[in-house]
Amino acid sequence: PDHSIYFHDDAAVDRLIYEEDWPEFPHLTKIMQCVQFGGAMKIDIWRILVIYRYGGIYTDIDNWPGQKFDKDTIPDDISAFFLSDAWNRPSQWFFAMEPYHPIAYYCMIEILHRVLYLDDISKPKVVFVTGPDALKHAYGRFFNWQLKDKIFGGGTFTGKLFKQVQKIEKRKTGKYVIGSLGGTFDDIVWSNETMKVTKRDKVEKENGVVHWLK
């Protein structure tokens, strides 16, 4: 109730990347010429840019709040908030940062570097070029790669500029945010009066939206 919700369509994504001024990333539009195959890489870049510029909470559209997530989950003195993915990396599918956060900046620099040095732009390994591995690198750089055994676990840690960052450990992540609409995407529902389909198929058919997987 205390947040505004913004949905970005393809046109909004392109406006942010190509029409906004990005003096911090002067080669962005040129390097985007290498992002030609599949929308996943573009969305990885967009999600970091939009949070870097405006701050706030980013979530994939199929996430669902868990029992421990409410308006007080992210303390006011926390500059960035992450869950943990299956490899204990900071979650790319749900996170929060204040505007112009160093982690977002480092992530964008790392992404652009990795895209620029691709050997074959037609076969990028998205996870390691623009995806979770780039965010992991930025997260580690923010802490100068100190206390690696702790910062990739769970807790509240102080990094550059004395900014505090909170990361929820992997075993507790599902209590805060659940993927696939709370695990209900494969539930069977009525498509019409005579036919049943999965909720995923119904969403895709009625909205023309295909659930994206890397």
PDB file of C-alpha atoms in Angstrom:
ATOM      1  CA  PRO A   1       0.000   0.000   0.000  1.00  0.00           C
ATOM      2  CA  ASP A   2       2.971   2.354   0.468  1.00  0.00           C
ATOM      3  CA  HIS A   3       4.428   1.732  -2.992  1.00  0.00           C
ATOM      4  CA  SER A   4       3.597   2.745  -6.539  1.00  0.00           C
ATOM      5  CA  ILE A   5       3.761  -0.036  -9.124  1.00  0.00           C
ATOM      6  CA  TYR A   6       5.169   0.526 -12.618  1.00  0.00           C
ATOM      7  CA  PHE A   7       4.939  -1.946 -15.492  1.00  0.00           C
ATOM      8  CA  HIS A   8       7.356  -1.440 -18.395  1.00  0.00           C
ATOM      9  CA  ASP A   9       6.451  -2.652 -21.870  1.00  0.00           C
ATOM     10  CA  ASP A  10       8.884  -3.043 -24.778  1.00  0.00           C
ATOM     11  CA  ALA A  11       8.532   0.598 -25.800  1.00  0.00           C
ATOM     12  CA  ALA A  12       9.337   1.796 -22.272  1.00  0.00           C
ATOM     13  CA  VAL A  13      12.369  -0.493 -22.143  1.00  0.00           C
ATOM     14  CA  ASP A  14      13.703   0.954 -25.409  1.00  0.00           C
ATOM     15  CA  ARG A  15      13.066   4.537 -24.293  1.00  0.00           C
ATOM     16  CA  LEU A  16      15.056   4.035 -21.114  1.00  0.00           C
ATOM     17  CA  ILE A  17      18.008   2.442 -22.900  1.00  0.00           C
ATOM     18  CA  TYR A  18      18.168   4.525 -26.080  1.00  0.00           C
ATOM     19  CA  GLU A  19      16.557   7.877 -25.300  1.00  0.00           C
ATOM     20  CA  GLU A  20      17.718   8.619 -21.758  1.00  0.00           C
ATOM     21  CA  ASP A  21      21.075  10.303 -21.243  1.00  0.00           C
ATOM     22  CA  TRP A  22      23.661   7.966 -19.691  1.00  0.00           C
ATOM     23  CA  PRO A  23      26.911   9.914 -19.101  1.00  0.00           C
ATOM     24  CA  GLU A  24      28.020   7.220 -16.635  1.00  0.00           C
ATOM     25  CA  PHE A  25      27.861   4.644 -19.444  1.00  0.00           C
ATOM     26  CA  PRO A  26      28.890   6.604 -22.569  1.00  0.00           C
ATOM     27  CA  HIS A  27      29.267   3.526 -24.782  1.00  0.00           C
ATOM     28  CA  LEU A  28      25.916   1.983 -23.858  1.00  0.00           C
ATOM     29  CA  THR A  29      24.086   2.472 -27.160  1.00  0.00           C
ATOM     30  CA  LYS A  30      27.053   1.309 -29.240  1.00  0.00           C
ATOM     31  CA  ILE A  31      27.521  -1.818 -27.153  1.00  0.00           C
ATOM     32  CA  MET A  32      23.780  -2.505 -27.406  1.00  0.00           C
ATOM     33  CA  GLN A  33      24.408  -3.250 -31.083  1.00  0.00           C
ATOM     34  CA  CYS A  34      25.938  -6.513 -29.854  1.00  0.00           C
ATOM     35  CA  VAL A  35      22.702  -7.410 -28.054  1.00  0.00           C
ATOM     36  CA  GLN A  36      20.856  -8.774 -31.046  1.00  0.00           C
ATOM     37  CA  PHE A  37      19.783 -12.312 -30.176  1.00  0.00           C
ATOM     38  CA  GLY A  38      16.959 -12.842 -27.684  1.00  0.00           C
ATOM     39  CA  GLY A  39      15.336 -10.375 -25.335  1.00  0.00           C
ATOM     40  CA  ALA A  40      16.853 -11.782 -22.146  1.00  0.00           C
ATOM     41  CA  MET A  41      20.078  -9.782 -22.427  1.00  0.00           C
ATOM     42  CA  LYS A  42      18.242  -6.540 -23.107  1.00  0.00           C
ATOM     43  CA  ILE A  43      15.980  -7.068 -20.088  1.00  0.00           C
ATOM     44  CA  ASP A  44      18.985  -7.847 -17.888  1.00  0.00           C
ATOM     45  CA  ILE A  45      20.471  -4.503 -18.917  1.00  0.00           C
ATOM     46  CA  TRP A  46      17.191  -2.629 -18.551  1.00  0.00           C
ATOM     47  CA  ARG A  47      16.497  -3.895 -15.026  1.00  0.00           C
ATOM     48  CA  ILE A  48      19.854  -2.597 -13.775  1.00  0.00           C
ATOM     49  CA  LEU A  49      19.453   0.743 -15.547  1.00  0.00           C
ATOM     50  CA  VAL A  50      15.944   1.392 -14.253  1.00  0.00           C
ATOM     51  CA  ILE A  51      16.912   0.672 -10.648  1.00  0.00           C
ATOM     52  CA  TYR A  52      20.160   2.616 -10.990  1.00  0.00           C
ATOM     53  CA  ARG A  53      18.305   5.695 -12.247  1.00  0.00           C
ATOM     54  CA  TYR A  54      15.160   5.590 -10.128  1.00  0.00           C
ATOM     55  CA  GLY A  55      15.796   3.183  -7.261  1.00  0.00           C
ATOM     56  CA  GLY A  56      13.034   1.079  -5.745  1.00  0.00           C
ATOM     57  CA  ILE A  57      12.084  -2.590  -5.775  1.00  0.00           C
ATOM     58  CA  TYR A  58      12.475  -4.732  -8.870  1.00  0.00           C
ATOM     59  CA  THR A  59      10.556  -7.998  -9.195  1.00  0.00           C
ATOM     60  CA  ASP A  60       9.888 -10.429 -12.007  1.00  0.00           C
ATOM     61  CA  ILE A  61       6.184 -10.380 -12.772  1.00  0.00           C
ATOM     62  CA  ASP A  62       5.634 -13.987 -11.673  1.00  0.00           C
ATOM     63  CA  ASN A  63       6.915 -13.483  -8.118  1.00  0.00           C
ATOM     64  CA  TRP A  64       4.577 -13.652  -5.163  1.00  0.00           C
ATOM     65  CA  PRO A  65       5.135 -12.262  -1.640  1.00  0.00           C
ATOM     66  CA  GLY A  66       5.876 -14.869   0.983  1.00  0.00           C
ATOM     67  CA  GLN A  67       4.688 -14.881   4.569  1.00  0.00           C
ATOM     68  CA  LYS A  68       7.608 -12.761   5.783  1.00  0.00           C
ATOM     69  CA  PHE A  69       7.401  -9.996   3.190  1.00  0.00           C
ATOM     70  CA  ASP A  70       5.475  -6.828   3.992  1.00  0.00           C
ATOM     71  CA  LYS A  71       5.961  -3.071   3.877  1.00  0.00           C
ATOM     72  CA  ASP A  72       8.388  -3.203   6.822  1.00  0.00           C
ATOM     73  CA  THR A  73      10.638  -5.972   5.475  1.00  0.00           C
ATOM     74  CA  ILE A  74      13.236  -3.577   4.032  1.00  0.00           C
ATOM     75  CA  PRO A  75      14.476  -1.219   6.784  1.00  0.00           C
ATOM     76  CA  ASP A  76      14.879   2.481   6.000  1.00  0.00           C
ATOM     77  CA  ASP A  77      18.620   2.401   6.709  1.00  0.00           C
ATOM     78  CA  ILE A  78      19.287  -0.376   4.179  1.00  0.00           C
ATOM     79  CA  SER A  79      20.636   0.892   0.856  1.00  0.00           C
ATOM     80  CA  ALA A  80      20.138  -2.405  -0.999  1.00  0.00           C
ATOM     81  CA  PHE A  81      18.213  -5.607  -0.308  1.00  0.00           C
ATOM     82  CA  PHE A  82      18.657  -9.012  -1.921  1.00  0.00           C
ATOM     83  CA  LEU A  83      17.396 -12.534  -1.553  1.00  0.00           C
ATOM     84  CA  SER A  84      19.568 -15.525  -2.504  1.00  0.00           C
ATOM     85  CA  ASP A  85      19.313 -17.705  -5.585  1.00  0.00           C
ATOM     86  CA  ALA A  86      20.073 -21.415  -5.723  1.00  0.00           C
ATOM     87  CA  TRP A  87      23.829 -20.714  -5.917  1.00  0.00           C
ATOM     88  CA  ASN A  88      23.778 -18.182  -3.070  1.00  0.00           C
ATOM     89  CA  ARG A  89      24.206 -15.312  -5.502  1.00  0.00           C
ATOM     90  CA  PRO A  90      22.274 -12.106  -4.782  1.00  0.00           C
ATOM     91  CA  SER A  91      18.875 -12.515  -6.422  1.00  0.00           C
ATOM     92  CA  GLN A  92      18.475 -10.900  -9.833  1.00  0.00           C
ATOM     93  CA  TRP A  93      14.753 -11.690 -10.005  1.00  0.00           C
ATOM     94  CA  PHE A  94      13.943  -9.651  -6.904  1.00  0.00           C
ATOM     95  CA  PHE A  95      15.990  -6.885  -5.317  1.00  0.00           C
ATOM     96  CA  ALA A  96      15.807  -3.329  -4.055  1.00  0.00           C
ATOM     97  CA  MET A  97      18.302  -0.475  -4.202  1.00  0.00           C
ATOM     98  CA  GLU A  98      18.396   3.245  -3.639  1.00  0.00           C
ATOM     99  CA  PRO A  99      19.029   5.376  -6.770  1.00  0.00           C
ATOM    100  CA  TYR A 100      22.593   5.472  -8.102  1.00  0.00           C
ATOM    101  CA  HIS A 101      23.717   2.641  -5.876  1.00  0.00           C
ATOM    102  CA  PRO A 102      27.334   1.505  -6.418  1.00  0.00           C
ATOM    103  CA  ILE A 103      26.248  -2.132  -6.860  1.00  0.00           C
ATOM    104  CA  ALA A 104      24.019  -1.160  -9.792  1.00  0.00           C
ATOM    105  CA  TYR A 105      26.820   0.971 -11.249  1.00  0.00           C
ATOM    106  CA  TYR A 106      29.396  -1.807 -10.940  1.00  0.00           C
ATOM    107  CA  CYS A 107      26.913  -4.284 -12.398  1.00  0.00           C
ATOM    108  CA  MET A 108      26.308  -2.120 -15.444  1.00  0.00           C
ATOM    109  CA  ILE A 109      30.029  -1.619 -16.013  1.00  0.00           C
ATOM    110  CA  GLU A 110      30.605  -5.375 -15.710  1.00  0.00           C
ATOM    111  CA  ILE A 111      27.763  -6.187 -18.113  1.00  0.00           C
ATOM    112  CA  LEU A 112      29.016  -3.764 -20.751  1.00  0.00           C
ATOM    113  CA  HIS A 113      32.538  -5.151 -20.432  1.00  0.00           C
ATOM    114  CA  ARG A 114      31.332  -8.732 -20.822  1.00  0.00           C
ATOM    115  CA  VAL A 115      29.141  -7.915 -23.831  1.00  0.00           C
ATOM    116  CA  LEU A 116      31.965  -5.998 -25.507  1.00  0.00           C
ATOM    117  CA  TYR A 117      34.328  -8.947 -25.212  1.00  0.00           C
ATOM    118  CA  LEU A 118      31.948 -11.640 -26.452  1.00  0.00           C
ATOM    119  CA  ASP A 119      33.591 -13.931 -28.988  1.00  0.00           C
ATOM    120  CA  ASP A 120      30.266 -14.739 -30.647  1.00  0.00           C
ATOM    121  CA  ILE A 121      27.289 -12.432 -30.105  1.00  0.00           C
ATOM    122  CA  SER A 122      24.917 -15.029 -31.578  1.00  0.00           C
ATOM    123  CA  LYS A 123      25.591 -17.526 -28.779  1.00  0.00           C
ATOM    124  CA  PRO A 124      25.983 -15.614 -25.529  1.00  0.00           C
ATOM    125  CA  LYS A 125      25.870 -17.421 -22.206  1.00  0.00           C
ATOM    126  CA  VAL A 126      23.326 -15.022 -20.777  1.00  0.00           C
ATOM    127  CA  VAL A 127      23.725 -16.032 -17.134  1.00  0.00           C
ATOM    128  CA  PHE A 128      27.430 -15.212 -17.283  1.00  0.00           C
ATOM    129  CA  VAL A 129      27.260 -12.145 -19.553  1.00  0.00           C
ATOM    130  CA  THR A 130      24.333  -9.991 -18.429  1.00  0.00           C
ATOM    131  CA  GLY A 131      22.658 -12.191 -15.837  1.00  0.00           C
ATOM    132  CA  PRO A 132      23.203 -13.297 -12.232  1.00  0.00           C
ATOM    133  CA  ASP A 133      26.962 -13.756 -12.500  1.00  0.00           C
ATOM    134  CA  ALA A 134      27.457 -10.095 -13.435  1.00  0.00           C
ATOM    135  CA  LEU A 135      25.360  -9.020 -10.447  1.00  0.00           C
ATOM    136  CA  LYS A 136      27.357 -11.364  -8.209  1.00  0.00           C
ATOM    137  CA  HIS A 137      30.584  -9.731  -9.401  1.00  0.00           C
ATOM    138  CA  ALA A 138      29.215  -6.232  -8.711  1.00  0.00           C
ATOM    139  CA  TYR A 139      28.028  -7.306  -5.270  1.00  0.00           C
ATOM    140  CA  GLY A 140      31.435  -8.718  -4.407  1.00  0.00           C
ATOM    141  CA  ARG A 141      33.219  -5.640  -5.730  1.00  0.00           C
ATOM    142  CA  PHE A 142      31.043  -3.418  -3.530  1.00  0.00           C
ATOM    143  CA  PHE A 143      32.523  -5.213  -0.511  1.00  0.00           C
ATOM    144  CA  ASN A 144      36.042  -5.330  -2.029  1.00  0.00           C
ATOM    145  CA  TRP A 145      35.572  -9.129  -2.081  1.00  0.00           C
ATOM    146  CA  GLN A 146      36.177  -9.231   1.664  1.00  0.00           C
ATOM    147  CA  LEU A 147      34.464 -11.769   3.928  1.00  0.00           C
ATOM    148  CA  LYS A 148      33.282 -13.755   0.905  1.00  0.00           C
ATOM    149  CA  ASP A 149      32.151 -16.607   3.131  1.00  0.00           C
ATOM    150  CA  LYS A 150      29.800 -14.196   4.916  1.00  0.00           C
ATOM    151  CA  ILE A 151      28.552 -11.655   2.351  1.00  0.00           C
ATOM    152  CA  PHE A 152      27.188 -14.411   0.098  1.00  0.00           C
ATOM    153  CA  GLY A 153      25.339 -15.942   3.019  1.00  0.00           C
ATOM    154  CA  GLY A 154      22.774 -13.936   4.908  1.00  0.00           C
ATOM    155  CA  GLY A 155      22.955 -10.828   7.046  1.00  0.00           C
ATOM    156  CA  THR A 156      23.475  -7.089   6.985  1.00  0.00           C
ATOM    157  CA  PHE A 157      26.862  -5.883   5.777  1.00  0.00           C
ATOM    158  CA  THR A 158      28.578  -2.511   5.335  1.00  0.00           C
ATOM    159  CA  GLY A 159      30.305  -1.814   2.032  1.00  0.00           C
ATOM    160  CA  LYS A 160      31.601   1.186   0.147  1.00  0.00           C
ATOM    161  CA  LEU A 161      30.550   4.669   1.308  1.00  0.00           C
ATOM    162  CA  PHE A 162      29.458   2.995   4.571  1.00  0.00           C
ATOM    163  CA  LYS A 163      26.265   1.829   2.880  1.00  0.00           C
ATOM    164  CA  GLN A 164      24.474  -1.077   4.478  1.00  0.00           C
ATOM    165  CA  VAL A 165      23.215  -3.974   2.374  1.00  0.00           C
ATOM    166  CA  GLN A 166      20.972  -6.795   3.539  1.00  0.00           C
ATOM    167  CA  LYS A 167      20.908 -10.256   1.969  1.00  0.00           C
ATOM    168  CA  ILE A 168      18.508 -13.001   3.002  1.00  0.00           C
ATOM    169  CA  GLU A 169      20.158 -16.408   3.132  1.00  0.00           C
ATOM    170  CA  LYS A 170      19.103 -19.106   0.682  1.00  0.00           C
ATOM    171  CA  ARG A 171      17.185 -21.298   3.135  1.00  0.00           C
ATOM    172  CA  LYS A 172      14.972 -18.366   4.145  1.00  0.00           C
ATOM    173  CA  THR A 173      14.471 -16.782   0.717  1.00  0.00           C
ATOM    174  CA  GLY A 174      11.246 -18.685  -0.011  1.00  0.00           C
ATOM    175  CA  LYS A 175       9.639 -17.180   3.082  1.00  0.00           C
ATOM    176  CA  TYR A 176      10.016 -13.694   1.566  1.00  0.00           C
ATOM    177  CA  VAL A 177       9.316 -14.161  -2.147  1.00  0.00           C
ATOM    178  CA  ILE A 178       8.030 -17.166  -4.081  1.00  0.00           C
ATOM    179  CA  GLY A 179       8.450 -17.556  -7.833  1.00  0.00           C
ATOM    180  CA  SER A 180       5.837 -18.673 -10.379  1.00  0.00           C
ATOM    181  CA  LEU A 181       2.998 -16.763  -8.700  1.00  0.00           C
ATOM    182  CA  GLY A 182       3.532 -18.488  -5.411  1.00  0.00           C
ATOM    183  CA  GLY A 183       4.069 -21.849  -7.078  1.00  0.00           C
ATOM    184  CA  THR A 184       0.634 -21.803  -8.732  1.00  0.00           C
ATOM    185  CA  PHE A 185       1.603 -21.454 -12.414  1.00  0.00           C
ATOM    186  CA  ASP A 186       1.054 -25.161 -12.997  1.00  0.00           C
ATOM    187  CA  ASP A 187      -2.324 -25.305 -11.237  1.00  0.00           C
ATOM    188  CA  ILE A 188      -5.181 -26.493 -13.459  1.00  0.00           C
ATOM    189  CA  VAL A 189      -7.885 -23.893 -14.135  1.00  0.00           C
ATOM    190  CA  TRP A 190     -10.837 -23.521 -16.510  1.00  0.00           C
ATOM    191  CA  SER A 191      -9.891 -22.010 -19.866  1.00  0.00           C
ATOM    192  CA  ASN A 192     -13.518 -21.916 -20.946  1.00  0.00           C
ATOM    193  CA  GLU A 193     -16.701 -23.802 -20.083  1.00  0.00           C
ATOM    194  CA  THR A 194     -15.432 -27.084 -21.490  1.00  0.00           C
ATOM    195  CA  MET A 195     -11.641 -27.141 -21.264  1.00  0.00           C
ATOM    196  CA  LYS A 196      -9.097 -27.002 -18.447  1.00  0.00           C
ATOM    197  CA  VAL A 197      -5.474 -25.810 -18.858  1.00  0.00           C
ATOM    198  CA  THR A 198      -2.616 -24.784 -16.603  1.00  0.00           C
ATOM    199  CA  LYS A 199      -2.652 -21.252 -15.247  1.00  0.00           C
ATOM    200  CA  ARG A 200       0.528 -20.589 -17.253  1.00  0.00           C
ATOM    201  CA  ASP A 201      -1.156 -21.606 -20.524  1.00  0.00           C
ATOM    202  CA  LYS A 202      -4.222 -19.496 -19.722  1.00  0.00           C
ATOM    203  CA  VAL A 203      -2.123 -16.396 -19.001  1.00  0.00           C
ATOM    204  CA  GLU A 204      -0.140 -16.860 -22.204  1.00  0.00           C
ATOM    205  CA  LYS A 205      -3.260 -17.432 -24.333  1.00  0.00           C
ATOM    206  CA  GLU A 206      -5.359 -14.580 -22.950  1.00  0.00           C
ATOM    207  CA  ASN A 207      -2.610 -11.969 -22.706  1.00  0.00           C
ATOM    208  CA  GLY A 208      -0.242 -12.915 -25.489  1.00  0.00           C
ATOM    209  CA  VAL A 209       2.557 -13.026 -22.911  1.00  0.00           C
ATOM    210  CA  VAL A 210       4.985 -15.932 -23.031  1.00  0.00           C
ATOM    211  CA  HIS A 211       6.605 -16.803 -19.729  1.00  0.00           C
ATOM    212  CA  TRP A 212      10.284 -16.209 -20.329  1.00  0.00           C
ATOM    213  CA  LEU A 213      12.988 -18.636 -19.248  1.00  0.00           C
ATOM    214  CA  LYS A 214      16.722 -18.200 -19.750  1.00  0.00           C
TER     215      LYS A 214
END
